[in-house]
Amino acid sequence: KKIKTMPVHITAASLLVVVIAVMIIKNIGKTGTFLKGGMPSGHSALAFSLFTSITMISQNALISTLGALMALLVLHSRYEAGVHSISEVILGGVLGIILTILIFQIAGL
């Protein structure tokens, strides 16, 4: 119940944290750029971060399912275009989910 009443800026903060984390990881690993290739997939990380935010805030199965489909379409498009490997898009998705849950937990304290 507390998560549903959180302000919108928590979602924006979680997206910002995900963007910064992806840029740091890509810079440390010297792989790709933020918008093109490399480990992890920034697009997948952002899509799954947004999906996690939608799920936590709405707590509605239909809306959550639509958010998951959106995130999976982003993941699939990055893989299908040959920009990322399966491991890169999966790692990006996991990173987005974990960081978003972490931000929501910290904000809920």
mmCIF file with all atom_site columns, C-alpha atoms in Angstrom:
data_model
loop_
_atom_site.group_PDB
_atom_site.id
_atom_site.type_symbol
_atom_site.label_atom_id
_atom_site.label_alt_id
_atom_site.label_comp_id
_atom_site.label_asym_id
_atom_site.label_entity_id
_atom_site.label_seq_id
_atom_site.pdbx_PDB_ins_code
_atom_site.Cartn_x
_atom_site.Cartn_y
_atom_site.Cartn_z
_atom_site.occupancy
_atom_site.B_iso_or_equiv
_atom_site.pdbx_formal_charge
_atom_site.auth_seq_id
_atom_site.auth_comp_id
_atom_site.auth_asym_id
_atom_site.auth_atom_id
_atom_site.pdbx_PDB_model_num
ATOM 1   C CA . LYS A 1 1   ? 0.000  0.000   0.000   1.00 0.00 ? 1   LYS A CA 1
ATOM 2   C CA . LYS A 1 2   ? 2.885  2.352   0.785   1.00 0.00 ? 2   LYS A CA 1
ATOM 3   C CA . ILE A 1 3   ? 4.403  1.838   -2.694  1.00 0.00 ? 3   ILE A CA 1
ATOM 4   C CA . LYS A 1 4   ? 1.144  2.853   -4.420  1.00 0.00 ? 4   LYS A CA 1
ATOM 5   C CA . THR A 1 5   ? 1.249  6.241   -2.687  1.00 0.00 ? 5   THR A CA 1
ATOM 6   C CA . MET A 1 6   ? 4.884  7.001   -3.505  1.00 0.00 ? 6   MET A CA 1
ATOM 7   C CA . PRO A 1 7   ? 5.500  10.106  -5.598  1.00 0.00 ? 7   PRO A CA 1
ATOM 8   C CA . VAL A 1 8   ? 6.213  9.822   -9.312  1.00 0.00 ? 8   VAL A CA 1
ATOM 9   C CA . HIS A 1 9   ? 9.754  11.136  -8.883  1.00 0.00 ? 9   HIS A CA 1
ATOM 10  C CA . ILE A 1 10  ? 10.750 7.788   -7.331  1.00 0.00 ? 10  ILE A CA 1
ATOM 11  C CA . THR A 1 11  ? 10.185 6.146   -10.725 1.00 0.00 ? 11  THR A CA 1
ATOM 12  C CA . ALA A 1 12  ? 12.186 8.905   -12.419 1.00 0.00 ? 12  ALA A CA 1
ATOM 13  C CA . ALA A 1 13  ? 14.972 8.460   -9.867  1.00 0.00 ? 13  ALA A CA 1
ATOM 14  C CA . SER A 1 14  ? 15.083 4.711   -10.467 1.00 0.00 ? 14  SER A CA 1
ATOM 15  C CA . LEU A 1 15  ? 15.335 5.261   -14.237 1.00 0.00 ? 15  LEU A CA 1
ATOM 16  C CA . LEU A 1 16  ? 18.161 7.746   -13.689 1.00 0.00 ? 16  LEU A CA 1
ATOM 17  C CA . VAL A 1 17  ? 20.018 5.298   -11.424 1.00 0.00 ? 17  VAL A CA 1
ATOM 18  C CA . VAL A 1 18  ? 19.668 2.575   -14.074 1.00 0.00 ? 18  VAL A CA 1
ATOM 19  C CA . VAL A 1 19  ? 21.032 4.878   -16.803 1.00 0.00 ? 19  VAL A CA 1
ATOM 20  C CA . ILE A 1 20  ? 24.021 5.851   -14.658 1.00 0.00 ? 20  ILE A CA 1
ATOM 21  C CA . ALA A 1 21  ? 24.710 2.223   -13.672 1.00 0.00 ? 21  ALA A CA 1
ATOM 22  C CA . VAL A 1 22  ? 24.640 1.075   -17.311 1.00 0.00 ? 22  VAL A CA 1
ATOM 23  C CA . MET A 1 23  ? 27.001 3.882   -18.343 1.00 0.00 ? 23  MET A CA 1
ATOM 24  C CA . ILE A 1 24  ? 29.420 3.038   -15.511 1.00 0.00 ? 24  ILE A CA 1
ATOM 25  C CA . ILE A 1 25  ? 29.393 -0.691  -16.308 1.00 0.00 ? 25  ILE A CA 1
ATOM 26  C CA . LYS A 1 26  ? 29.929 -0.067  -20.029 1.00 0.00 ? 26  LYS A CA 1
ATOM 27  C CA . ASN A 1 27  ? 32.738 2.377   -19.260 1.00 0.00 ? 27  ASN A CA 1
ATOM 28  C CA . ILE A 1 28  ? 34.485 -0.047  -16.896 1.00 0.00 ? 28  ILE A CA 1
ATOM 29  C CA . GLY A 1 29  ? 34.125 -2.926  -19.352 1.00 0.00 ? 29  GLY A CA 1
ATOM 30  C CA . LYS A 1 30  ? 35.034 -0.742  -22.342 1.00 0.00 ? 30  LYS A CA 1
ATOM 31  C CA . THR A 1 31  ? 32.222 -2.344  -24.351 1.00 0.00 ? 31  THR A CA 1
ATOM 32  C CA . GLY A 1 32  ? 30.011 -0.437  -26.765 1.00 0.00 ? 32  GLY A CA 1
ATOM 33  C CA . THR A 1 33  ? 28.424 2.911   -26.123 1.00 0.00 ? 33  THR A CA 1
ATOM 34  C CA . PHE A 1 34  ? 25.258 3.693   -24.186 1.00 0.00 ? 34  PHE A CA 1
ATOM 35  C CA . LEU A 1 35  ? 23.136 3.614   -27.325 1.00 0.00 ? 35  LEU A CA 1
ATOM 36  C CA . LYS A 1 36  ? 24.983 0.941   -29.306 1.00 0.00 ? 36  LYS A CA 1
ATOM 37  C CA . GLY A 1 37  ? 25.989 -2.530  -28.168 1.00 0.00 ? 37  GLY A CA 1
ATOM 38  C CA . GLY A 1 38  ? 28.014 -3.663  -25.216 1.00 0.00 ? 38  GLY A CA 1
ATOM 39  C CA . MET A 1 39  ? 27.359 -5.280  -21.876 1.00 0.00 ? 39  MET A CA 1
ATOM 40  C CA . PRO A 1 40  ? 24.691 -4.718  -20.487 1.00 0.00 ? 40  PRO A CA 1
ATOM 41  C CA . SER A 1 41  ? 21.906 -3.579  -22.793 1.00 0.00 ? 41  SER A CA 1
ATOM 42  C CA . GLY A 1 42  ? 20.814 -0.117  -21.687 1.00 0.00 ? 42  GLY A CA 1
ATOM 43  C CA . HIS A 1 43  ? 17.530 -0.325  -23.570 1.00 0.00 ? 43  HIS A CA 1
ATOM 44  C CA . SER A 1 44  ? 16.634 -3.618  -21.877 1.00 0.00 ? 44  SER A CA 1
ATOM 45  C CA . ALA A 1 45  ? 17.661 -2.244  -18.486 1.00 0.00 ? 45  ALA A CA 1
ATOM 46  C CA . LEU A 1 46  ? 15.407 0.795   -18.907 1.00 0.00 ? 46  LEU A CA 1
ATOM 47  C CA . ALA A 1 47  ? 12.492 -1.246  -20.264 1.00 0.00 ? 47  ALA A CA 1
ATOM 48  C CA . PHE A 1 48  ? 12.599 -3.685  -17.353 1.00 0.00 ? 48  PHE A CA 1
ATOM 49  C CA . SER A 1 49  ? 13.086 -0.856  -14.879 1.00 0.00 ? 49  SER A CA 1
ATOM 50  C CA . LEU A 1 50  ? 9.931  0.773   -16.201 1.00 0.00 ? 50  LEU A CA 1
ATOM 51  C CA . PHE A 1 51  ? 8.102  -2.587  -16.135 1.00 0.00 ? 51  PHE A CA 1
ATOM 52  C CA . THR A 1 52  ? 9.112  -3.069  -12.489 1.00 0.00 ? 52  THR A CA 1
ATOM 53  C CA . SER A 1 53  ? 7.925  0.435   -11.594 1.00 0.00 ? 53  SER A CA 1
ATOM 54  C CA . ILE A 1 54  ? 4.609  -0.129  -13.358 1.00 0.00 ? 54  ILE A CA 1
ATOM 55  C CA . THR A 1 55  ? 4.122  -3.435  -11.555 1.00 0.00 ? 55  THR A CA 1
ATOM 56  C CA . MET A 1 56  ? 4.976  -2.055  -8.127  1.00 0.00 ? 56  MET A CA 1
ATOM 57  C CA . ILE A 1 57  ? 2.810  1.047   -8.472  1.00 0.00 ? 57  ILE A CA 1
ATOM 58  C CA . SER A 1 58  ? -0.248 -0.352  -10.254 1.00 0.00 ? 58  SER A CA 1
ATOM 59  C CA . GLN A 1 59  ? -0.480 -3.777  -8.598  1.00 0.00 ? 59  GLN A CA 1
ATOM 60  C CA . ASN A 1 60  ? -2.857 -4.709  -11.421 1.00 0.00 ? 60  ASN A CA 1
ATOM 61  C CA . ALA A 1 61  ? -2.268 -7.997  -13.265 1.00 0.00 ? 61  ALA A CA 1
ATOM 62  C CA . LEU A 1 62  ? -3.418 -6.718  -16.678 1.00 0.00 ? 62  LEU A CA 1
ATOM 63  C CA . ILE A 1 63  ? -1.317 -3.561  -16.539 1.00 0.00 ? 63  ILE A CA 1
ATOM 64  C CA . SER A 1 64  ? 1.664  -5.528  -15.272 1.00 0.00 ? 64  SER A CA 1
ATOM 65  C CA . THR A 1 65  ? 1.313  -8.047  -18.094 1.00 0.00 ? 65  THR A CA 1
ATOM 66  C CA . LEU A 1 66  ? 1.195  -5.277  -20.689 1.00 0.00 ? 66  LEU A CA 1
ATOM 67  C CA . GLY A 1 67  ? 4.320  -3.736  -19.127 1.00 0.00 ? 67  GLY A CA 1
ATOM 68  C CA . ALA A 1 68  ? 6.080  -7.101  -19.269 1.00 0.00 ? 68  ALA A CA 1
ATOM 69  C CA . LEU A 1 69  ? 5.155  -7.514  -22.938 1.00 0.00 ? 69  LEU A CA 1
ATOM 70  C CA . MET A 1 70  ? 6.534  -4.049  -23.685 1.00 0.00 ? 70  MET A CA 1
ATOM 71  C CA . ALA A 1 71  ? 9.807  -4.877  -21.927 1.00 0.00 ? 71  ALA A CA 1
ATOM 72  C CA . LEU A 1 72  ? 10.088 -8.232  -23.706 1.00 0.00 ? 72  LEU A CA 1
ATOM 73  C CA . LEU A 1 73  ? 9.516  -6.532  -27.070 1.00 0.00 ? 73  LEU A CA 1
ATOM 74  C CA . VAL A 1 74  ? 12.386 -4.151  -26.348 1.00 0.00 ? 74  VAL A CA 1
ATOM 75  C CA . LEU A 1 75  ? 14.602 -7.067  -25.295 1.00 0.00 ? 75  LEU A CA 1
ATOM 76  C CA . HIS A 1 76  ? 13.684 -9.012  -28.434 1.00 0.00 ? 76  HIS A CA 1
ATOM 77  C CA . SER A 1 77  ? 14.218 -6.052  -30.768 1.00 0.00 ? 77  SER A CA 1
ATOM 78  C CA . ARG A 1 78  ? 17.737 -5.420  -29.422 1.00 0.00 ? 78  ARG A CA 1
ATOM 79  C CA . TYR A 1 79  ? 18.632 -9.090  -29.896 1.00 0.00 ? 79  TYR A CA 1
ATOM 80  C CA . GLU A 1 80  ? 16.920 -9.441  -33.290 1.00 0.00 ? 80  GLU A CA 1
ATOM 81  C CA . ALA A 1 81  ? 18.676 -6.338  -34.657 1.00 0.00 ? 81  ALA A CA 1
ATOM 82  C CA . GLY A 1 82  ? 22.009 -7.909  -33.729 1.00 0.00 ? 82  GLY A CA 1
ATOM 83  C CA . VAL A 1 83  ? 22.942 -5.042  -31.445 1.00 0.00 ? 83  VAL A CA 1
ATOM 84  C CA . HIS A 1 84  ? 23.188 -7.283  -28.352 1.00 0.00 ? 84  HIS A CA 1
ATOM 85  C CA . SER A 1 85  ? 23.631 -10.939 -27.493 1.00 0.00 ? 85  SER A CA 1
ATOM 86  C CA . ILE A 1 86  ? 21.135 -12.863 -25.375 1.00 0.00 ? 86  ILE A CA 1
ATOM 87  C CA . SER A 1 87  ? 23.349 -12.552 -22.298 1.00 0.00 ? 87  SER A CA 1
ATOM 88  C CA . GLU A 1 88  ? 23.645 -8.777  -22.736 1.00 0.00 ? 88  GLU A CA 1
ATOM 89  C CA . VAL A 1 89  ? 19.888 -8.205  -22.944 1.00 0.00 ? 89  VAL A CA 1
ATOM 90  C CA . ILE A 1 90  ? 19.167 -10.583 -20.064 1.00 0.00 ? 90  ILE A CA 1
ATOM 91  C CA . LEU A 1 91  ? 21.794 -8.929  -17.869 1.00 0.00 ? 91  LEU A CA 1
ATOM 92  C CA . GLY A 1 92  ? 20.339 -5.525  -18.771 1.00 0.00 ? 92  GLY A CA 1
ATOM 93  C CA . GLY A 1 93  ? 16.853 -6.686  -17.796 1.00 0.00 ? 93  GLY A CA 1
ATOM 94  C CA . VAL A 1 94  ? 18.029 -8.149  -14.495 1.00 0.00 ? 94  VAL A CA 1
ATOM 95  C CA . LEU A 1 95  ? 20.008 -4.980  -13.720 1.00 0.00 ? 95  LEU A CA 1
ATOM 96  C CA . GLY A 1 96  ? 16.933 -2.819  -14.390 1.00 0.00 ? 96  GLY A CA 1
ATOM 97  C CA . ILE A 1 97  ? 14.717 -4.954  -12.156 1.00 0.00 ? 97  ILE A CA 1
ATOM 98  C CA . ILE A 1 98  ? 17.166 -5.171  -9.255  1.00 0.00 ? 98  ILE A CA 1
ATOM 99  C CA . LEU A 1 99  ? 18.064 -1.475  -9.204  1.00 0.00 ? 99  LEU A CA 1
ATOM 100 C CA . THR A 1 100 ? 14.423 -0.395  -9.422  1.00 0.00 ? 100 THR A CA 1
ATOM 101 C CA . ILE A 1 101 ? 13.393 -2.664  -6.545  1.00 0.00 ? 101 ILE A CA 1
ATOM 102 C CA . LEU A 1 102 ? 16.343 -1.341  -4.545  1.00 0.00 ? 102 LEU A CA 1
ATOM 103 C CA . ILE A 1 103 ? 15.357 2.297   -5.151  1.00 0.00 ? 103 ILE A CA 1
ATOM 104 C CA . PHE A 1 104 ? 11.730 1.609   -4.195  1.00 0.00 ? 104 PHE A CA 1
ATOM 105 C CA . GLN A 1 105 ? 12.879 -0.178  -1.027  1.00 0.00 ? 105 GLN A CA 1
ATOM 106 C CA . ILE A 1 106 ? 15.171 2.692   -0.051  1.00 0.00 ? 106 ILE A CA 1
ATOM 107 C CA . ALA A 1 107 ? 12.444 5.262   -0.763  1.00 0.00 ? 107 ALA A CA 1
ATOM 108 C CA . GLY A 1 108 ? 9.967  3.284   1.318   1.00 0.00 ? 108 GLY A CA 1
ATOM 109 C CA . LEU A 1 109 ? 12.093 3.371   4.471   1.00 0.00 ? 109 LEU A CA 1
#
